[in-house]
XYZ file of C-alpha atoms in Angstrom:
501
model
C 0.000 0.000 0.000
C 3.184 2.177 0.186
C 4.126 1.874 -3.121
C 1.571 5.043 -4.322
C 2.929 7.244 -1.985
C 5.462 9.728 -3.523
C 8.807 8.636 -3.062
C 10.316 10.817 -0.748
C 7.714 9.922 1.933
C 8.058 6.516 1.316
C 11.788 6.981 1.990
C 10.831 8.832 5.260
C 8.536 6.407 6.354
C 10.756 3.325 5.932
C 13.502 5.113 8.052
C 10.769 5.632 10.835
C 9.827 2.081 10.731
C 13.367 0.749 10.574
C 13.788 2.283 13.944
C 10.514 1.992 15.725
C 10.698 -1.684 15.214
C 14.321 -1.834 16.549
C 13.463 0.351 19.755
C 10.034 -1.831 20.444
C 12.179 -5.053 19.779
C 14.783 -3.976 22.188
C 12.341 -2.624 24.427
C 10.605 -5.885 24.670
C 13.472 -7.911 25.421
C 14.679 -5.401 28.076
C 11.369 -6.007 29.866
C 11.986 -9.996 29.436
C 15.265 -9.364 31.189
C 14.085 -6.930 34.413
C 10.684 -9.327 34.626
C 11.284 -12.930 33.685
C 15.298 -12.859 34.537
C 15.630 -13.827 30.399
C 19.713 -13.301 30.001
C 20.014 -11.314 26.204
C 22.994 -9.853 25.136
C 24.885 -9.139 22.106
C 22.514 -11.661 19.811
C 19.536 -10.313 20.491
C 20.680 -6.723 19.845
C 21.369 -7.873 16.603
C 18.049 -9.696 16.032
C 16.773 -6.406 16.767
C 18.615 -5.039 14.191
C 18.166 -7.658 11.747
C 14.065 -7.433 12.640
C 13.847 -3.679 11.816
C 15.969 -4.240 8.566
C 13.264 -6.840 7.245
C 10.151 -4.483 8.589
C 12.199 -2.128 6.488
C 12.055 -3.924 3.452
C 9.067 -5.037 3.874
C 7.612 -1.180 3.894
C 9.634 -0.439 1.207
C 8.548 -2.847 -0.935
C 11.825 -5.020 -1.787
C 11.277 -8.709 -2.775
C 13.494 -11.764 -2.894
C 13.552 -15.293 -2.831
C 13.677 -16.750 0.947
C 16.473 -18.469 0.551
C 18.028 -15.071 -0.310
C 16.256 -13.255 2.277
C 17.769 -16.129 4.883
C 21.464 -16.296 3.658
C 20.860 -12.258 4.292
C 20.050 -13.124 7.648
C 22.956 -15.297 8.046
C 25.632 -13.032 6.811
C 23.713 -9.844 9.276
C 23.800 -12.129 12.662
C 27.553 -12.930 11.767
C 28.603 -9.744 12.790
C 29.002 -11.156 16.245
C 31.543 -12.812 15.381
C 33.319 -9.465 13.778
C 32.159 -7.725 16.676
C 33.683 -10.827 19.449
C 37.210 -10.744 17.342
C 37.284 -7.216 18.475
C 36.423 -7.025 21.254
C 39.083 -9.643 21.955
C 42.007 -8.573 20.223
C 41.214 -4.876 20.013
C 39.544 -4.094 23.136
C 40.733 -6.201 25.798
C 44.327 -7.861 24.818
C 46.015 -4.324 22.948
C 43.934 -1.182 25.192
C 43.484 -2.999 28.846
C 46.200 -5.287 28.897
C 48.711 -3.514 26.902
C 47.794 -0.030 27.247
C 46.351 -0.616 30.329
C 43.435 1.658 29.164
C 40.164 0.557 30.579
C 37.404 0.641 27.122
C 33.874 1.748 28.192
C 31.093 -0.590 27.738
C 29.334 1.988 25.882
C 32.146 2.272 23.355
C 32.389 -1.038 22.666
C 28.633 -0.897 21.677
C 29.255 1.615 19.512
C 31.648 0.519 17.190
C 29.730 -3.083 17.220
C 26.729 -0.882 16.084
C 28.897 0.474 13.510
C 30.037 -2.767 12.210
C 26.515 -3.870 11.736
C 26.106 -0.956 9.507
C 28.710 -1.439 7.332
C 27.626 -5.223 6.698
C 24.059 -4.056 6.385
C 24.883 -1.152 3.687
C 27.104 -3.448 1.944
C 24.600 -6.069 2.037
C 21.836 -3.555 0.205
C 24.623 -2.427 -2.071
C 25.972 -5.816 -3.411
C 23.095 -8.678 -2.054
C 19.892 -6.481 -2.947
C 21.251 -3.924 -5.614
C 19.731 -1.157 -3.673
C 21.685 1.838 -5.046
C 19.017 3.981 -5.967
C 17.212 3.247 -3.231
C 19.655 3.896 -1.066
C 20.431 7.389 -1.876
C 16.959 8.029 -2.252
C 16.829 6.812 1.792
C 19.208 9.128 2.319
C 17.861 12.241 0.783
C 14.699 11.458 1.591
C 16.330 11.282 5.167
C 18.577 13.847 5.073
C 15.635 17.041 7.185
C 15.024 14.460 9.682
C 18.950 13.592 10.305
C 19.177 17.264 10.091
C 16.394 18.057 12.811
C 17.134 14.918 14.823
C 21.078 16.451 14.608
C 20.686 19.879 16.065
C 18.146 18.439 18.473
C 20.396 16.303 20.181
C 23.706 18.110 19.147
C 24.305 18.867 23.263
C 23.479 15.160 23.789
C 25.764 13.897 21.331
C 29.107 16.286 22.586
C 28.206 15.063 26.056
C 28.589 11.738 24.760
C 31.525 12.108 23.088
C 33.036 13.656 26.080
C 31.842 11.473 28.348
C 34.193 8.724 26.149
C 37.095 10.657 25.822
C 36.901 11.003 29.554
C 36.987 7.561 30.274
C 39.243 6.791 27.957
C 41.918 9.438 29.486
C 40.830 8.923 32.690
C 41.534 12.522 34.335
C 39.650 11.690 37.063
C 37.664 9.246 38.873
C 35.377 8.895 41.679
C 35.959 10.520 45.232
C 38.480 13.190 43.467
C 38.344 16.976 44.253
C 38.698 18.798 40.951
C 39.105 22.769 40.243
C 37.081 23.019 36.770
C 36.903 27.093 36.501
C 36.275 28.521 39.810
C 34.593 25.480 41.183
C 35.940 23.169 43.922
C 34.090 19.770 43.965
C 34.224 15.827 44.970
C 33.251 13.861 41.926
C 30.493 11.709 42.774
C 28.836 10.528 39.743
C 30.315 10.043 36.414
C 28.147 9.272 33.315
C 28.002 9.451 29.335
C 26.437 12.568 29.652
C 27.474 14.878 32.754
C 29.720 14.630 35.742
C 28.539 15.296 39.043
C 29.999 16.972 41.860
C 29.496 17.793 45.071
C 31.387 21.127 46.787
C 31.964 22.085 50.447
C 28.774 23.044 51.179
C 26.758 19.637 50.129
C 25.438 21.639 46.475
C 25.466 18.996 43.635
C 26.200 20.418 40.650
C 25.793 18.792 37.357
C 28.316 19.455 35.059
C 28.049 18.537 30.965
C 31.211 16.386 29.603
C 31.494 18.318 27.117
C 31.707 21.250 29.181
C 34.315 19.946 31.145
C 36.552 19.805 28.531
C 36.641 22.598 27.531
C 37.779 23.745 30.519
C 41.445 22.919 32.849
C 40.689 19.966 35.013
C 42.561 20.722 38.224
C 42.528 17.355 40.337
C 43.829 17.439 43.630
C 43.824 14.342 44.315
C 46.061 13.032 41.173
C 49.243 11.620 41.719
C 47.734 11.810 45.792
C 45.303 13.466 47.912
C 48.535 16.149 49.339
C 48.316 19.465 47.436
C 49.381 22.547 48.583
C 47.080 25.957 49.590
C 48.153 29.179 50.045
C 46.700 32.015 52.229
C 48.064 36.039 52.483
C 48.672 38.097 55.850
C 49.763 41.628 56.114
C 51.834 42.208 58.441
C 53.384 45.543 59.866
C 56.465 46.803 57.739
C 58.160 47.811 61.050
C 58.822 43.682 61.934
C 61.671 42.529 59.816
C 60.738 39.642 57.602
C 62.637 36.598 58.886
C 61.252 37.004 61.767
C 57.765 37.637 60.445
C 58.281 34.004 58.182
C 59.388 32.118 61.131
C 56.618 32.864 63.128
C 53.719 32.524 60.593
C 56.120 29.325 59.595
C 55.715 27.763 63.230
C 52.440 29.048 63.348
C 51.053 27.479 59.734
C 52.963 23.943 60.830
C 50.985 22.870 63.876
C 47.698 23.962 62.689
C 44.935 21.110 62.027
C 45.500 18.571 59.141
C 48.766 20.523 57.919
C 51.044 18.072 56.930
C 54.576 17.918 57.862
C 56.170 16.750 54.490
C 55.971 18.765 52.740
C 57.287 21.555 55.178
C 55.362 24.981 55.038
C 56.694 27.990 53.270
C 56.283 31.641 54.034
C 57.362 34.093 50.980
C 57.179 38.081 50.983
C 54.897 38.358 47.806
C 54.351 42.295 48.066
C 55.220 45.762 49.696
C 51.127 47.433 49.649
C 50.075 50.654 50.531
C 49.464 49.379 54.182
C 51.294 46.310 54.972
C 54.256 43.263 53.646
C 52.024 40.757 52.150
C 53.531 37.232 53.124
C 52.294 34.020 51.740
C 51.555 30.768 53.752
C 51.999 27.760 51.158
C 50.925 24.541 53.577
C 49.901 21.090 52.604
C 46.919 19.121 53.387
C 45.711 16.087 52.195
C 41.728 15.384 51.518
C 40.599 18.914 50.268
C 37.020 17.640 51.847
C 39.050 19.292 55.179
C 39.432 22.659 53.640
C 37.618 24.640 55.393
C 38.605 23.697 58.920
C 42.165 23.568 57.593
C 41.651 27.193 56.581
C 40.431 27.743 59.900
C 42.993 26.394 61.713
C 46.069 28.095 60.257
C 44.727 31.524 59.899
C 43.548 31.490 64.034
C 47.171 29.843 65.021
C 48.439 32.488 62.892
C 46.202 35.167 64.664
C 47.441 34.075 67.997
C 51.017 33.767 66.984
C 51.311 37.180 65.943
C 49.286 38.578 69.125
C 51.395 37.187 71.658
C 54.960 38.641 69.542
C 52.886 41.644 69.831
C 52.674 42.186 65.678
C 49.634 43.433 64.489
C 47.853 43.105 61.515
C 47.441 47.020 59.783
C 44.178 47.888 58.350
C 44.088 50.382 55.412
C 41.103 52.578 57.074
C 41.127 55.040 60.796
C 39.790 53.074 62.986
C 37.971 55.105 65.565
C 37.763 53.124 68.960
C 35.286 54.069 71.959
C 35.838 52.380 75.061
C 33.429 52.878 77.902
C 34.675 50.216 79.962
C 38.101 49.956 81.064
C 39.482 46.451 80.290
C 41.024 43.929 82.779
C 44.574 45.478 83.478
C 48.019 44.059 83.533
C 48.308 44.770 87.177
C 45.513 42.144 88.192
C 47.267 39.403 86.269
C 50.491 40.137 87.948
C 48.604 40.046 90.938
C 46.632 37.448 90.486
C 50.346 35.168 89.688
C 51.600 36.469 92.846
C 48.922 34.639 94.989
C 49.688 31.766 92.991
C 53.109 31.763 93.248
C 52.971 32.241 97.049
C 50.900 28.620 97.184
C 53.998 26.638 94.901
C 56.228 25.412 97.499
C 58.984 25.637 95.174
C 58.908 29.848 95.777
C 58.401 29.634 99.695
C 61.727 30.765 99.998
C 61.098 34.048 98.211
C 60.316 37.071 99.702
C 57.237 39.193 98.306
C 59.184 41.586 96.804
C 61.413 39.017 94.944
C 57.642 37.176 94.089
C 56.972 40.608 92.711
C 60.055 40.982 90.327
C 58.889 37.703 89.059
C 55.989 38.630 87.825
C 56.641 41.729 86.706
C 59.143 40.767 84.523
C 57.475 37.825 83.241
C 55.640 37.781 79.796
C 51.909 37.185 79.343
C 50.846 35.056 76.459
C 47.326 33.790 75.056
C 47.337 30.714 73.355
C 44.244 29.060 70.836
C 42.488 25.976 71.478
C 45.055 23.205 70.197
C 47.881 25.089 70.268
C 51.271 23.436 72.165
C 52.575 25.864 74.636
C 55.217 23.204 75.652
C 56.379 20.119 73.626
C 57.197 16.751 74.674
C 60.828 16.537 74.380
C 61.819 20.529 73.492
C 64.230 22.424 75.268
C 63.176 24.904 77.495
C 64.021 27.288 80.058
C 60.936 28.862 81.553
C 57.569 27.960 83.616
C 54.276 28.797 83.101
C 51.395 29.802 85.574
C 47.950 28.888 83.913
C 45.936 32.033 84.510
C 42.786 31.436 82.695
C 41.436 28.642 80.828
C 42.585 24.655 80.841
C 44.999 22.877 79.413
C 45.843 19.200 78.573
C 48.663 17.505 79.482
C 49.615 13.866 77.369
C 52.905 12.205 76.915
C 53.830 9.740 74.059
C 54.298 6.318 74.710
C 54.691 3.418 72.430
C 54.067 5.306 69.724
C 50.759 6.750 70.827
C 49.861 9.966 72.662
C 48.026 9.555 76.049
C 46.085 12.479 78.345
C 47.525 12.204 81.743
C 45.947 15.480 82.698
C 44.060 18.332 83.043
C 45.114 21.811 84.087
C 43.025 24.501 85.466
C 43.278 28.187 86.476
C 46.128 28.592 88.774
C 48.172 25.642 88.167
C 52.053 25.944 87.433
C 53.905 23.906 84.857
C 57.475 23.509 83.690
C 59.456 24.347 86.632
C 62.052 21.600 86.132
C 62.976 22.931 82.811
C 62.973 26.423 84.519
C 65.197 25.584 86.895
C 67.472 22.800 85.858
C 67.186 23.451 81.773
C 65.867 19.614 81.488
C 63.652 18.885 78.170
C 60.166 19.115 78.677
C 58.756 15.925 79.946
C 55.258 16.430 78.777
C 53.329 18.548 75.866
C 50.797 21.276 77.472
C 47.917 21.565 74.883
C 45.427 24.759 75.393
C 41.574 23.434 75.720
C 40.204 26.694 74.693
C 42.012 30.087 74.618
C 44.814 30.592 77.887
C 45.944 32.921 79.117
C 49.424 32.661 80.858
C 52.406 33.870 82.507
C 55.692 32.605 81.291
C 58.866 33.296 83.771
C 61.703 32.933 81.919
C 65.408 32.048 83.162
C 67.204 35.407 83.298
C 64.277 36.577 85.123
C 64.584 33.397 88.090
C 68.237 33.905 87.540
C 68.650 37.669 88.579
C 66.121 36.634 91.707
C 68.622 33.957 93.328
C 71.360 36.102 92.938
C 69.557 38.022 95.397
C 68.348 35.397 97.552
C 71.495 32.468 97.359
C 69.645 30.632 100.740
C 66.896 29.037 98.222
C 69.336 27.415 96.193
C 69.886 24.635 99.304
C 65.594 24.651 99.768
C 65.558 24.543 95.637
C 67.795 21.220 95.760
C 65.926 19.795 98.232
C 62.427 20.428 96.936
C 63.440 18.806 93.628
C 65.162 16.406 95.403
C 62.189 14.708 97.213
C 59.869 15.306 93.744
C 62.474 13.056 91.997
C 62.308 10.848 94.728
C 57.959 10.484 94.424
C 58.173 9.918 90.757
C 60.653 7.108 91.479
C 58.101 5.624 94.022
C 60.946 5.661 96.695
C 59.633 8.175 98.929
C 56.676 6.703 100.737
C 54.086 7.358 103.582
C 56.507 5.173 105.921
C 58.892 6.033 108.142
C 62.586 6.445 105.883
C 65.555 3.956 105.954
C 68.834 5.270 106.120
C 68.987 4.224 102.627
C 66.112 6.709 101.208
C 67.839 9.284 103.068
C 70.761 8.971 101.967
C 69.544 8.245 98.186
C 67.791 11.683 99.155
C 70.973 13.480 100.092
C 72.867 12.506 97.230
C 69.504 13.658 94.952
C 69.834 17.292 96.471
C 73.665 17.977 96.260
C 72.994 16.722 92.603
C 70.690 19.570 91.902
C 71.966 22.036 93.639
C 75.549 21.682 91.585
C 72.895 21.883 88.633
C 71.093 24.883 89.936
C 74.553 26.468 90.869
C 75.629 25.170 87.112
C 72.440 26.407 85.283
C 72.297 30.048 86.890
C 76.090 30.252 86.861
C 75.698 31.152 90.193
């Protein structure tokens, strides 16, 4: 009944036939598969094929003998063979295990839909003499492969990127890539679009061929450690080493900073108001940006407030101040009632207590930060002022909390007064404030007051003695006092030693 139509819709219609009856063929035996558990593969695509070609012929009004139309049929469904020896030799033995290349699926179904096309134009051409025909098909054709072109045009160039993608491989799964100005974890990755998802949980859908277009940054490619940057002014009056070493310092024990790579400070510019340094640290999983950010610039902050180097603004900054803040006087103060309670400093008079503290430095530290380290030297003592503090001390490789500081404790007075390492890293628990007395301040005090050194030596003498577990509740053998004489002439050659005295 087709045959009085003109024959460019004829030539229409038999393209639209060819494919509905491949897409309701395939769609039937994808529903066989999902509802009855039937296993098709390659075959069956090809039946497909083979099906529509026949509809095709039918509509168009081609005749043959069967046998004809069967050997057809044979030489069509013997692409699966063609398409087997390449996916053998082609695909799996010269890209994956040669090349080490991993082929898509959908790639692979491509070029076996290609092949089928080639044997089924060749078989039109040579096995049907279909010449005319054919070129009529394809003019006839041509608006809708026009229309059905710029229509899917997007589609297609997602497609195509979405192959080249996973043929290159640039990224894969769980990466964070830079594309533009974007920072994102890939999560999906499909012929079409890649997904990611940034910092703040926003999926964004990205087209393939968008992508690349565009320079893939991944930062997790060779591994996960990549280095960030972040810029400080800092006063032009504080000369620059010393400015690098403390950011340095500062930038190196801040949360998920790595140590290896080390971090490096640079002096990237001389502005209007301030040196502009540069803090380039490394982290590892860039899902830990944010609190990575965090924690260097407030380390940083509280580095540079207790060297006293501020941080110039480029405005006049007008500041009212109704209430007067807590003075310098009532921390000194407050130390000297503390130091009165340590038994080490019973031997000091007030006044002596008082040069002390008034020559003693007063330092805030950030939650986190060390203000002693297991293991450093040191040659000072701190009185805890405000806030808490943890103490912990390695051990077989791991760090364990052996305690907890409060307002008004004192810590490091062995390093203070015999130079020892530190025995034990102070962490703050919150921000701390503290007073640090440092040795040429305790040293200019005994000089006045030689009579302590003897009540120094013996003080340390019996605290050596309780963190040996000799000194007990029980009466003392010769032995322990003896063991407790030779303790205190020990230290007080070291105290006489340490403070040259």
């Amino acid at each position: 009944m087709f045959n009085a139509l003109p024959e460019a819709e004829r030539d229409v219609i038999t393209v639209l036939v060819f494919f509905a009856t491949f897409f309701v063929a395939l769609v039937s035996g994808r529903f066989l598969k999902r509802r009855a558990g039937v296993k098709l593969g390659l075959l069956f695509r090809l039946f497909c094929l083979t099906l529509a070609f026949y509809a095709a012929l039918a509509v168009y009004g081609v005749h043959a003998p069967w046998r004809f139309h069967v050997g057809a049929t044979a030489i069509l469904l013997s692409t699966a063979l063609i398409v087997a020896l390449v996916d053998r030799y082609v695909w799996d033995l010269y890209f994956e295990k040669r090349r080490q290349t991993t082929i898509p699926h959908f790639l692979r179904e491509v070029v076996a839909g290609i092949i089928f096309l080639i044997v089924l134009l060749l078989l039109l051409s040579y096995g049907y003499h279909a010449e005319a025909q054919l070129k009529g098909l394809l003019a006839g054709s041509g608006v809708l492969a026009i229309v059905l072109g710029f229509a899917g045009q997007n589609l297609f160039a997602g497609i195509i990127g979405g192959v080249a993608i996973q043929i290159n491989r640039p990224y894969k799964l769980g990466d964070w890539l830079k594309v533009g100005d974007t920072f994102g974890e890939v999560r999906e990755i499909n012929w079409r679009s890649t997904r990611l998802c940034t910092n703040d949980d926003i999926y964004l859908d990205i087209p393939n061929n968008e992508i690349v277009k565009n320079t893939i940054v991944n930062l997790h490619y060779p591994t996960e450690i990549h280095a960030m940057r972040i810029r400080v002014g800092i006063d032009y009056n504080v000369p620059p080493n010393r400015v690098k070493d403390i950011l340095g310092r500062a930038a190196q024990s801040a949360k998920n900073v790595v140590p290896t790579p080390p971090v490096k400070v640079f002096l990237v510019d001389f502005s209007e108001h301030a040196a502009t340094y540069e803090i380039k640290y490394y982290m590892g999983n860039h899902a830990r940006i944010n609190e990575t950010n965090d924690a260097v610039r407030t380390n940083v902050w509280y580095a540079l407030k207790r060297h006293s180097i501020t941080i110039p603004f480029p405005i006049r900054t007008l500041r009212l101040e109704r209430k007067a803040g807590r003075r310098v006087e009532d921390d000194q103060a407050e130390a000297l009632s503390i130091l009165r309670e340590e038994p080490l400093f019973s031997c000091l008079s007030d006044d002596q207590l008082n040069r002390l503290v008034t020559q003693a430095r007063l330092n805030t530290f950030g939650r986190g930060e060390p203000v002693i380290q297991e293991g450093a030297a040191g040659e000072s003592m701190f009185v805890l002022l405000r806030g808490a503090a943890n103490v912990s001390v390695s051990k077989n490789g791991s760090t364990i909390q052996v305690a907890t500081l409060g307002a008004g404790d004192c810590f490091g007075e062995m390093s203070l007064l015999t130079g020892e390492p530190r025995s034990a890293t102070v962490c703050a628990d919150g921000d701390c404030y503290v007073m640090e007395i440092g040795k040429p301040t305790m040293a200019d005090v005994l000089r006045s007051a030689p009579g302590c050194l003897e009540q120094l030596s013996q003080l340390l003498a019996q605290r050596k003695m309780e963190t040996e577990g000799i000194l007990q509740e029980a009466i003392r053998t010769g032995e322990q006092t003896l063991k407790e004489r030779q303790y205190s002439a020990s230290f007080l050659h070291r105290l006489r030693t340490f403070f040259d005295l």
